GROMACS .gro file of C-alpha atoms in nm:
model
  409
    1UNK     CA    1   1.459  -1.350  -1.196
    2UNK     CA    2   1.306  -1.042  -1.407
    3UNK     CA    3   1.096  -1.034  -1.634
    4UNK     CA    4   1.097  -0.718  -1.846
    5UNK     CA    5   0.809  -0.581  -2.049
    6UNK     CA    6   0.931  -0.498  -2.404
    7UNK     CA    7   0.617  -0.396  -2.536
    8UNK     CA    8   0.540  -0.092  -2.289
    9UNK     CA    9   0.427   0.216  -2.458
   10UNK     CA   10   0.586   0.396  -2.131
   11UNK     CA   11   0.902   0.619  -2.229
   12UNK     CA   12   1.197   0.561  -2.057
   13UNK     CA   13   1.277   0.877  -1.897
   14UNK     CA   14   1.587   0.864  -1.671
   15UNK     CA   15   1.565   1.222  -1.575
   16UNK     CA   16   1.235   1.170  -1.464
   17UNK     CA   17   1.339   1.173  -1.089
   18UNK     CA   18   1.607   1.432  -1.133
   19UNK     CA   19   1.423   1.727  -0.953
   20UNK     CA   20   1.538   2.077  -1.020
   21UNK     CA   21   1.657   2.163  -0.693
   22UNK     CA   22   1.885   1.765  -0.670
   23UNK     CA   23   1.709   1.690  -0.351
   24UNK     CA   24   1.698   1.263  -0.370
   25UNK     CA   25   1.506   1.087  -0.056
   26UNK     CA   26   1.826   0.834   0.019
   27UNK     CA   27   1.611   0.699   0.320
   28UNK     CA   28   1.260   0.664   0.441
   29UNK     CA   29   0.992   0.505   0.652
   30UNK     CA   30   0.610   0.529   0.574
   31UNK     CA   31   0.499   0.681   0.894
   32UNK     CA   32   0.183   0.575   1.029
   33UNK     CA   33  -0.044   0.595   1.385
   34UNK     CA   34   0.070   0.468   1.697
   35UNK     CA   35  -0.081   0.093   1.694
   36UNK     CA   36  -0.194  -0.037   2.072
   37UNK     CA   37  -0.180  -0.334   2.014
   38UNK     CA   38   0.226  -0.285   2.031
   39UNK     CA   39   0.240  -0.154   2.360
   40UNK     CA   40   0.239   0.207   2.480
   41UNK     CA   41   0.458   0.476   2.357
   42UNK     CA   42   0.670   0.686   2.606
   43UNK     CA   43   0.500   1.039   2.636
   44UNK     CA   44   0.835   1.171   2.544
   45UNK     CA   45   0.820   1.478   2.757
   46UNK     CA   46   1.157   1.659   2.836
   47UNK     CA   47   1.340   1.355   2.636
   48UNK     CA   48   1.596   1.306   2.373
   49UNK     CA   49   1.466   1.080   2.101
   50UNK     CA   50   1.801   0.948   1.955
   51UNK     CA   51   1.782   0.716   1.594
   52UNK     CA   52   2.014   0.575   1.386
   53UNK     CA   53   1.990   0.522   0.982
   54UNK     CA   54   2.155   0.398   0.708
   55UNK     CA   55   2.128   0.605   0.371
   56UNK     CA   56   2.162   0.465   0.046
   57UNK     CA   57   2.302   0.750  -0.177
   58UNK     CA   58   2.550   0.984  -0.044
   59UNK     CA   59   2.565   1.349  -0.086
   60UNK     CA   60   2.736   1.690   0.056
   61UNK     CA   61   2.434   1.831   0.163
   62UNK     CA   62   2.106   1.664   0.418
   63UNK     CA   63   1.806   1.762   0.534
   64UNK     CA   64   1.553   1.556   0.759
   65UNK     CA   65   1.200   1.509   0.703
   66UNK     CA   66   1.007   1.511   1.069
   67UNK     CA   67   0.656   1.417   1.084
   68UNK     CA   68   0.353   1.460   1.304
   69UNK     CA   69   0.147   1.362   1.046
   70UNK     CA   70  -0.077   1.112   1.330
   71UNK     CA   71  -0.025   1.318   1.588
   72UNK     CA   72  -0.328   1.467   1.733
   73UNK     CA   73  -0.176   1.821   1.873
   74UNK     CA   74   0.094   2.031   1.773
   75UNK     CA   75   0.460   1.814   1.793
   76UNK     CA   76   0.714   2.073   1.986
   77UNK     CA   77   1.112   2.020   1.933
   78UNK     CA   78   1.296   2.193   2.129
   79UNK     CA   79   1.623   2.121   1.927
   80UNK     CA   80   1.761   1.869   1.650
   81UNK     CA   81   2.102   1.711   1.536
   82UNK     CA   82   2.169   1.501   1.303
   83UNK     CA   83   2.575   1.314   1.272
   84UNK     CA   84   2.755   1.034   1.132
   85UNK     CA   85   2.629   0.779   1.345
   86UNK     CA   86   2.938   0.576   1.577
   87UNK     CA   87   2.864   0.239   1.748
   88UNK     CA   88   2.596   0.197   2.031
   89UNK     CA   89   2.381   0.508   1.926
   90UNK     CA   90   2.703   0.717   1.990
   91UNK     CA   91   2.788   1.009   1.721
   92UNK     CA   92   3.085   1.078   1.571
   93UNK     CA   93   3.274   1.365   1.677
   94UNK     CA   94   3.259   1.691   1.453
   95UNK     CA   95   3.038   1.587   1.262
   96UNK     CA   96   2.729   1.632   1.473
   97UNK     CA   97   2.545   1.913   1.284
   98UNK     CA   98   2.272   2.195   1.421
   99UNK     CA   99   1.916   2.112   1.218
  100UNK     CA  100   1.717   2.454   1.206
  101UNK     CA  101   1.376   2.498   1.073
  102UNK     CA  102   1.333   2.822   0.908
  103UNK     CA  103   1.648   2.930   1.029
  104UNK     CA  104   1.538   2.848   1.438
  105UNK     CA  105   1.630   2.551   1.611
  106UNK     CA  106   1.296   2.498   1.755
  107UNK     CA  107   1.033   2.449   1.586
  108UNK     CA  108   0.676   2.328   1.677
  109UNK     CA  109   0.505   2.087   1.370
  110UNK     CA  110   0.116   2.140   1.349
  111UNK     CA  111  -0.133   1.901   1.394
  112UNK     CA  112  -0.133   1.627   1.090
  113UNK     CA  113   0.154   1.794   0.932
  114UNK     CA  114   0.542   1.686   0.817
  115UNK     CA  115   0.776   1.923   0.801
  116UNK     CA  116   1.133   1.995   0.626
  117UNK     CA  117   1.474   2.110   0.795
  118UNK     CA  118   1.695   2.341   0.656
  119UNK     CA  119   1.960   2.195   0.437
  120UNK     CA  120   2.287   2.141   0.671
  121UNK     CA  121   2.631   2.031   0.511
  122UNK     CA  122   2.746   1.731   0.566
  123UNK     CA  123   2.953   1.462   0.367
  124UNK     CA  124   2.756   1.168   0.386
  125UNK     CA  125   2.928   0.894   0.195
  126UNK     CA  126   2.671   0.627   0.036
  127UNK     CA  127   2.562   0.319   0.254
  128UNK     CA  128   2.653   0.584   0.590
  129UNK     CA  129   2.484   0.548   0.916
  130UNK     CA  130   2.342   0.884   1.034
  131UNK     CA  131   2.216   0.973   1.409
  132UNK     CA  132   1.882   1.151   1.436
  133UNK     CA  133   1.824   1.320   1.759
  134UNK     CA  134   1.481   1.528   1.820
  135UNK     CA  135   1.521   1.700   2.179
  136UNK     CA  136   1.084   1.692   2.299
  137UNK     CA  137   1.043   1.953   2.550
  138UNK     CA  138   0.647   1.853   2.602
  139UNK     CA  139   0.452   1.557   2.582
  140UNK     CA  140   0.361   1.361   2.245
  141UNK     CA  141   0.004   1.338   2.198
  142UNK     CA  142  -0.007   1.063   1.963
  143UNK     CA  143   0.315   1.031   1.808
  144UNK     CA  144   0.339   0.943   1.449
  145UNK     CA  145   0.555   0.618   1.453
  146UNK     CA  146   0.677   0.322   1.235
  147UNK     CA  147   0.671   0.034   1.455
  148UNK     CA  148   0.863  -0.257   1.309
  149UNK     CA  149   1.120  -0.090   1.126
  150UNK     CA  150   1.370  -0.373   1.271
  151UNK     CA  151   1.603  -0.065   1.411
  152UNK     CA  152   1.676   0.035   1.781
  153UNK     CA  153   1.605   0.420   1.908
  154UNK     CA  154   1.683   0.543   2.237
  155UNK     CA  155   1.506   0.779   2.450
  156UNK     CA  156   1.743   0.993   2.690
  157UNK     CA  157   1.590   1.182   2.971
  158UNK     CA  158   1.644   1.622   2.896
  159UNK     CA  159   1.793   1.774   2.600
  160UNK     CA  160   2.093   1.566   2.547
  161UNK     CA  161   2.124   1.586   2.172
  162UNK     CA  162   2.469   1.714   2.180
  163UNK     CA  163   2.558   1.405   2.380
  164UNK     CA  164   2.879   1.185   2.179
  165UNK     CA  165   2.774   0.838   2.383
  166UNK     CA  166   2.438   0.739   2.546
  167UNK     CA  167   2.434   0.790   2.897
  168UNK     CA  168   2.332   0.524   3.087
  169UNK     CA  169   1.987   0.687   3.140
  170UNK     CA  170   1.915   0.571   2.805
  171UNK     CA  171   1.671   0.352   2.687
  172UNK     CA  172   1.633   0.128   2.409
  173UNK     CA  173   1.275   0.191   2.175
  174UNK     CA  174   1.220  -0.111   1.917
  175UNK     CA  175   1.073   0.123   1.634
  176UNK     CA  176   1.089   0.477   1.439
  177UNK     CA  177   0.944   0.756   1.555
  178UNK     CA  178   0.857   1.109   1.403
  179UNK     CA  179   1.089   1.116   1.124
  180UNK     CA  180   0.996   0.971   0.797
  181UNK     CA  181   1.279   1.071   0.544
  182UNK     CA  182   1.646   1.188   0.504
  183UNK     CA  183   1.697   1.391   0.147
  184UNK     CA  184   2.046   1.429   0.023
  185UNK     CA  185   2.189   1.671  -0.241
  186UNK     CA  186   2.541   1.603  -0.416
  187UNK     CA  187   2.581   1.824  -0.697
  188UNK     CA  188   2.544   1.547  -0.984
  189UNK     CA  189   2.280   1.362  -1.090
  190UNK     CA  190   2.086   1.134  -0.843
  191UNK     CA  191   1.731   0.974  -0.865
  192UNK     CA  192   1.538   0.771  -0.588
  193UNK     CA  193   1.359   0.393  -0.641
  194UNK     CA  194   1.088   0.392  -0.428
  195UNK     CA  195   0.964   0.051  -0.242
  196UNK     CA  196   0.595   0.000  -0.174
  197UNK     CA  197   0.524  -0.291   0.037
  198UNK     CA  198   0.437  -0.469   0.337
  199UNK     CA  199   0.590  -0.708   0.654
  200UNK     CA  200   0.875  -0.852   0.355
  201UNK     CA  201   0.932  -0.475   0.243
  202UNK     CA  202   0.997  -0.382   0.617
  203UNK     CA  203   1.184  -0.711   0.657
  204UNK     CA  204   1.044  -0.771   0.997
  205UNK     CA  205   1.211  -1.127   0.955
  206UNK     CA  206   1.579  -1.032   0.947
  207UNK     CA  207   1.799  -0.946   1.232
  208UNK     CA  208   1.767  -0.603   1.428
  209UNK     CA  209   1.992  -0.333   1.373
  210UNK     CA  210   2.236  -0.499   1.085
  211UNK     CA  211   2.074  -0.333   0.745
  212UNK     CA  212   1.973  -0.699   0.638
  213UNK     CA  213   1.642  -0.585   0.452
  214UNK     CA  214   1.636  -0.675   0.087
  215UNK     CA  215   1.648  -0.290  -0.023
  216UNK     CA  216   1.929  -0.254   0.194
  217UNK     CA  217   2.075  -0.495  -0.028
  218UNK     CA  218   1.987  -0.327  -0.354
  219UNK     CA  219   2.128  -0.017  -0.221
  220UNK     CA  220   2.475  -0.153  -0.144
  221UNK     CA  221   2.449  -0.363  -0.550
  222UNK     CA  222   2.381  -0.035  -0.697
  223UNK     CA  223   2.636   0.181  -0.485
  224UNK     CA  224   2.896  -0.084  -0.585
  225UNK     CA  225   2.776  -0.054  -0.920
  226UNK     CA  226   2.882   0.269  -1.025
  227UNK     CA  227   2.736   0.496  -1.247
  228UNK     CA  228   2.449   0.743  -1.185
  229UNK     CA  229   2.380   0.753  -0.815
  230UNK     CA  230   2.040   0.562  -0.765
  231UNK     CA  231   1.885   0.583  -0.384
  232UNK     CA  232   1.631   0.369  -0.212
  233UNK     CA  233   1.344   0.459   0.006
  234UNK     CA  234   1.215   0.154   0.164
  235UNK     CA  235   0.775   0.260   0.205
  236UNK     CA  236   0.707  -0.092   0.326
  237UNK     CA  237   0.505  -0.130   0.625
  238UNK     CA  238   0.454  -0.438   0.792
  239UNK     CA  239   0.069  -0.533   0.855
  240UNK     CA  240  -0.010  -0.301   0.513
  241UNK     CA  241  -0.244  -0.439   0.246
  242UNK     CA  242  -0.333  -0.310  -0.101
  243UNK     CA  243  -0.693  -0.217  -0.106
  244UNK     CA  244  -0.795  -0.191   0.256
  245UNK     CA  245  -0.657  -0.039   0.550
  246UNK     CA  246  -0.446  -0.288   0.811
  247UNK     CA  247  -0.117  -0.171   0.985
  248UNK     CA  248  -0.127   0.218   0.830
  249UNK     CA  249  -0.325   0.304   0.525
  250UNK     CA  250  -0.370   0.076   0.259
  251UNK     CA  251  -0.122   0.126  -0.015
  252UNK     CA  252  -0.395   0.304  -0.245
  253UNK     CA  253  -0.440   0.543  -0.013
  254UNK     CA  254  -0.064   0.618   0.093
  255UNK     CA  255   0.072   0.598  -0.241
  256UNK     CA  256   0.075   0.967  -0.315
  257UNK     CA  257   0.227   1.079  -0.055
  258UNK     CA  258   0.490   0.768   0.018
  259UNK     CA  259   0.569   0.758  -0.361
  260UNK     CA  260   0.528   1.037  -0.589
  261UNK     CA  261   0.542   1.296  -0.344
  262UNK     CA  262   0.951   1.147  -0.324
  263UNK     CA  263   1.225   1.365  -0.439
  264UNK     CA  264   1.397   1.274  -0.700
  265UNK     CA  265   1.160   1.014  -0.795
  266UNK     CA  266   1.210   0.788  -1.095
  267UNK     CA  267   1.151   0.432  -1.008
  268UNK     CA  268   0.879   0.277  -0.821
  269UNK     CA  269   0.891  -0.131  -0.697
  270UNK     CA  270   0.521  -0.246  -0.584
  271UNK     CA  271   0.578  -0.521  -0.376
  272UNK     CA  272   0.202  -0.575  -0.204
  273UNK     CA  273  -0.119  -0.763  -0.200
  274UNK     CA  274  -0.034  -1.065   0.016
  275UNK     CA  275  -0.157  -0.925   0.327
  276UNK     CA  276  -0.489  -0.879   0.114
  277UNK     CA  277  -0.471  -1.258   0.040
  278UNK     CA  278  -0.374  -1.392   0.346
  279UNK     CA  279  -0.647  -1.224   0.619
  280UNK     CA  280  -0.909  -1.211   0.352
  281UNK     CA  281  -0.881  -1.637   0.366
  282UNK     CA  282  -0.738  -1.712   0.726
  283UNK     CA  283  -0.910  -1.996   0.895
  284UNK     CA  284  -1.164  -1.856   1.161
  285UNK     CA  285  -1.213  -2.157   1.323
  286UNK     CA  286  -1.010  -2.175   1.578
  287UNK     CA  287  -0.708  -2.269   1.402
  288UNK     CA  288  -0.558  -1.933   1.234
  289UNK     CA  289  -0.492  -1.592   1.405
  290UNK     CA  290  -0.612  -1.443   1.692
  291UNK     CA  291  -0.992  -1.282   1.654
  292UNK     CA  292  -0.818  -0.981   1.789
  293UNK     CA  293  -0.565  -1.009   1.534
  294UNK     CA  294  -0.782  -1.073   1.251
  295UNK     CA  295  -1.003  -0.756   1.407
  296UNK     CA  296  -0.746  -0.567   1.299
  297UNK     CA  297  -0.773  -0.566   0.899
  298UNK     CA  298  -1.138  -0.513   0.788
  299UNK     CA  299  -1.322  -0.594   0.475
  300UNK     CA  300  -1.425  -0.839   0.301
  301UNK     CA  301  -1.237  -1.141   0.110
  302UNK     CA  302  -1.055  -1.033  -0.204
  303UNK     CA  303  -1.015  -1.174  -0.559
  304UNK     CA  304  -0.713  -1.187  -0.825
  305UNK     CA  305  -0.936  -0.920  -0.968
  306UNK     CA  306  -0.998  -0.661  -0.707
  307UNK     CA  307  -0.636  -0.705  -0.664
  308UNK     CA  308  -0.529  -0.652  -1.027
  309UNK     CA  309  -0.769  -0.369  -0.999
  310UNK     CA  310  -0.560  -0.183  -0.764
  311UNK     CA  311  -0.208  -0.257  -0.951
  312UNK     CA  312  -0.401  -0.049  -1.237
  313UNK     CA  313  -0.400   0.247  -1.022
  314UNK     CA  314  -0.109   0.251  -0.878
  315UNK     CA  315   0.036   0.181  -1.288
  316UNK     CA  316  -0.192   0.504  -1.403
  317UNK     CA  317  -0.111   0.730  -1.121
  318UNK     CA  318   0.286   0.590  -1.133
  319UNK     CA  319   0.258   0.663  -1.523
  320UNK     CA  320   0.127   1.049  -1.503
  321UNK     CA  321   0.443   1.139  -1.375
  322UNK     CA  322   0.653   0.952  -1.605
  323UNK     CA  323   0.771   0.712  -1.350
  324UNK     CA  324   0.905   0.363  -1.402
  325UNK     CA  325   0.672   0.070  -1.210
  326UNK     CA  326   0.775  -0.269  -1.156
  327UNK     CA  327   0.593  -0.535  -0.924
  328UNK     CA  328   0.784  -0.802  -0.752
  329UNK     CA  329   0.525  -1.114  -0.750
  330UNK     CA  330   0.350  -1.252  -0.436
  331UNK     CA  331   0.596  -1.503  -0.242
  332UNK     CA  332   0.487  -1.840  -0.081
  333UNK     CA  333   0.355  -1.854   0.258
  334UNK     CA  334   0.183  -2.219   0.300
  335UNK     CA  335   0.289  -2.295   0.633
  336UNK     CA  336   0.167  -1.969   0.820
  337UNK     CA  337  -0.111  -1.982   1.016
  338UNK     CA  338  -0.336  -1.738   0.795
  339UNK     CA  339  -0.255  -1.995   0.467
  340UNK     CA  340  -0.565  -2.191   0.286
  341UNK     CA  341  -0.558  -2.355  -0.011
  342UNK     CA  342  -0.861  -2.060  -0.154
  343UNK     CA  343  -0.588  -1.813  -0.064
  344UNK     CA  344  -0.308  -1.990  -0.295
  345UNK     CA  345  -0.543  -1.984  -0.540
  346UNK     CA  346  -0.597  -1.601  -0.545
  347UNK     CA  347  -0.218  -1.586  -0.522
  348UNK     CA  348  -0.159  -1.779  -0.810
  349UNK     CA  349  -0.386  -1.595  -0.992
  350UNK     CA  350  -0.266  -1.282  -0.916
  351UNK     CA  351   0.098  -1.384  -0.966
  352UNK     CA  352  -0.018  -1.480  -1.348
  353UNK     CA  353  -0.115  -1.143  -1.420
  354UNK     CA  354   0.182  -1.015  -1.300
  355UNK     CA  355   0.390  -1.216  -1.503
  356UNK     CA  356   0.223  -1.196  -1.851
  357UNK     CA  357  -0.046  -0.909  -1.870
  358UNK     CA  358   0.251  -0.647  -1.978
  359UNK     CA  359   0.077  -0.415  -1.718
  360UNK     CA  360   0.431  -0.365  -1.523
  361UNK     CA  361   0.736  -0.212  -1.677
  362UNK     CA  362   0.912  -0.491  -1.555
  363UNK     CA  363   0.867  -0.781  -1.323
  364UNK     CA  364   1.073  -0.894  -1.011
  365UNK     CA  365   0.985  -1.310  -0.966
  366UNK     CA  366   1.060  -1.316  -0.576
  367UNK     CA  367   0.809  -1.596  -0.571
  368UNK     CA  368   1.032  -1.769  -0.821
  369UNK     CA  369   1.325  -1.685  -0.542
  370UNK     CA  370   1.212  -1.790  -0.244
  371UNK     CA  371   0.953  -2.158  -0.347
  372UNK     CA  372   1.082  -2.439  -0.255
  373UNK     CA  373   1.087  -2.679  -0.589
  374UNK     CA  374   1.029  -2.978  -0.341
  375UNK     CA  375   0.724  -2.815  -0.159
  376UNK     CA  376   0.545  -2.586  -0.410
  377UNK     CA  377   0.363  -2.270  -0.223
  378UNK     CA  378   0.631  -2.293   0.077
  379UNK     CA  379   0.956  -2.047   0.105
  380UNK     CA  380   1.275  -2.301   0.138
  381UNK     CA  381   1.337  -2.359   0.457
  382UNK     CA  382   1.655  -2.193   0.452
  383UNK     CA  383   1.471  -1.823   0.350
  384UNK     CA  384   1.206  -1.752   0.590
  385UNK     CA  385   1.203  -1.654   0.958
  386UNK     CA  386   1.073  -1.955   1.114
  387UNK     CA  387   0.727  -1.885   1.047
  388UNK     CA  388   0.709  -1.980   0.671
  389UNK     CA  389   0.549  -1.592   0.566
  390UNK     CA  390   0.873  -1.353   0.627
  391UNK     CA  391   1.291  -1.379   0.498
  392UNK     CA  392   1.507  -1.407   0.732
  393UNK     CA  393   1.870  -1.250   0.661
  394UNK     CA  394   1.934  -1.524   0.358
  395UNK     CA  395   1.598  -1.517   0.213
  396UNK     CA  396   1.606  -1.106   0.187
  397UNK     CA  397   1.938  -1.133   0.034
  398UNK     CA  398   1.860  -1.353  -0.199
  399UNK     CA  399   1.575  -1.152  -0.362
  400UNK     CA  400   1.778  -0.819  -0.340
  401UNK     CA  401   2.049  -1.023  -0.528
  402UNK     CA  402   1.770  -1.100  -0.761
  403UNK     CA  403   1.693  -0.753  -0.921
  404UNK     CA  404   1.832  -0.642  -1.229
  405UNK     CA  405   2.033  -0.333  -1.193
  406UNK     CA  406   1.981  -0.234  -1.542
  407UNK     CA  407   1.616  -0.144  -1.509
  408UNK     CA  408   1.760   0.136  -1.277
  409UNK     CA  409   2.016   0.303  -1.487
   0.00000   0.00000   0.00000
């Protein structure tokens, strides 16, 4: 299902992503602004804010990215842990580790800022679950979330990050919320491929809380592989478009600081435009979305072109710092309520480009994965999530069996 360009004039570099320090992101979440139309967020004052993630590389060595990059006053924590993660948001037992920040264990994160732990030691084996658990003295003015990250938090009322079980004062929290990245450090090699994406990046389809996302896939094909250690930040957001801003900033704008701003950097998957497509052409007559929905992505229709447009920055600005940049091709959604036939037709047009300009280091043909053969433009009924636009478990396993593992080594 690839397609590789031969005839790049980009140089291989495989050290590209190796930064000096070995620092590789092993997982992330593009953080964005709390969205209303969700629900309201808990104020988090005098809570525990307890998460669970699984890491793709391992390391000896972590450190945890917190952000308060949306927030809209200074984000207080009164005191951080991060563990090997045990079942039901438990943590396993000596393993729990003390997160300072500039050698205190409180810290308070200014306005619009992210900021960096220390480095803590840890053996986290590759494909581990880690537990994440911020102890918020004060209220959250706006916290900086990720909403549909298909993984459970839990808030616990005080400063219970020590604790080896949730109480049962715990509650559940459907989405991610101010951290954006884990960074491990093993002492040999290790490079990160970054995803950019949108709702089948964040695999809003598959089941909750089983690591059924088609990077989480990739991750486990290349840990099983062998060879140099290759991680995988997943920067998909569901909602997120291209050229214009929807759920979180539009790709162009986000790509800097999602992508290259990675360490360990060397590989980057764009996997985006779709959203573009399919609310630049959704029926308005009664028969598509929501107005309120559709109120929420602005500007006008796009073209094949505008999009192709975009792809050519993202290439250029992938390319100045000797990065790899592959594109996984738009996949089917005829079916969904925001499909017409002029938005195929912009699909298919883009998908052309994708597949023969030569633009792309190499090319991932998920649309070639998931079409049904009997119903051209629709995902086979056994791949998407009921609603003909997003994979369910099978369909996101099927395109993360899809990619090449040689274009990573």
């Amino acid at each position: 299902m690839i397609g590789t360009n031969t005839t790049s004039n980009t140089t291989t570099n495989s050290a590209a992503g190796l930064a000096d320090d070995g620092w590789a992101r092993t997982w992330g979440a593009s953080p964005h602004a709390p969205v209303e139309a969700f629900g309201p967020l808990p104020s988090f004052a005098d809570t525990t804010l307890r998460q669970v993630v699984r890491i793709s590389g391992g390391g000896r060595q972590v450190r945890l990215r917190v952000t308060n990059e949306y927030g809209t006053a200074p984000l207080v924590i009164g005191a951080a842990r991060i563990a090997l993660a045990a079942p039901d948001g438990g943590i396993r037992p000596g393993s729990e580790r003390v997160l300072t920040f500039g050698g205190k264990p409180a810290v308070t994160v200014p306005t619009g800022a992210p900021m960096l732990s220390d480095p803590v030691e840890l053996s986290t084996p590759a494909l581990s679950e880690l537990s994440v658990s911020l102890y918020l003295p004060e209220a959250v003015k706006s916290p900086t979330c990720h909403a549909m990250g298909v993984q459970t938090a839990w808030t616990i009322p005080g400063n219970s990050v020590d604790a080896l079980a949730l109480p049962a004062t715990a509650e559940s929290l459907p989405l991610q919320a101010l951290i954006s990245g884990i960074d491990v450090r093993a002492g040999a090699p290790l490079s990160t491929l970054v995803v950019i994406g949108d709702s089948n990046t964040d695999c809003s389809g598959t089941t909750p809380d089983t690591n059924r996302r088609w990077t989480d896939r990739l991750a486990e094909r290349l840990a099983e592989h062998g060879g140099t250690a290759v991680c995988v930040s997943n920067q998909g957001i569901s909602g997120n478009r291209l050229l214009n801003e929807g759920l979180g900033e539009a790709a162009l704008a986000r790509f800097d600081r999602d992508v290259l701003a990675t360490p360990g950097l060397a590989h980057v998957i764009v996997a985006i435009g779709l959203g573009d497509i399919g609310v630049s052409y959704a029926p308005r007559d009664g028969s598509g979305p929501s107005p309120e929905f559709l109120a929420m992505f602005p500007g006008a229709p796009v073209t094949a072109d505008d999009l192709i447009a975009g792809y050519r920055q993202l290439i250029a600005r992938a390319r100045a710092r000797a990065v790899r940049v592959y594109a996984a091709t738009l996949t089917p959604y005829e079916g969904d309520d925001i499909f017409t036939p002029e938005g195929e037709q912009v699909r298919q047009e883009a998908n052309e480009w994708i597949r023969t300009s030569g633009a792309f280091d190499a090319v991932l043909d998920f649309d070639a994965v998931w079409n049904d053969p009997a119903h051209p433009g629709r995902i086979r009924e056994e791949f998407h999530a009921g609603d003909h636009l997003h994979g369910n478990d099978a369909g996101c396993r099927a395109l993360g069996d899809s990619v090449d593992l040689t274009l990573f080594r």
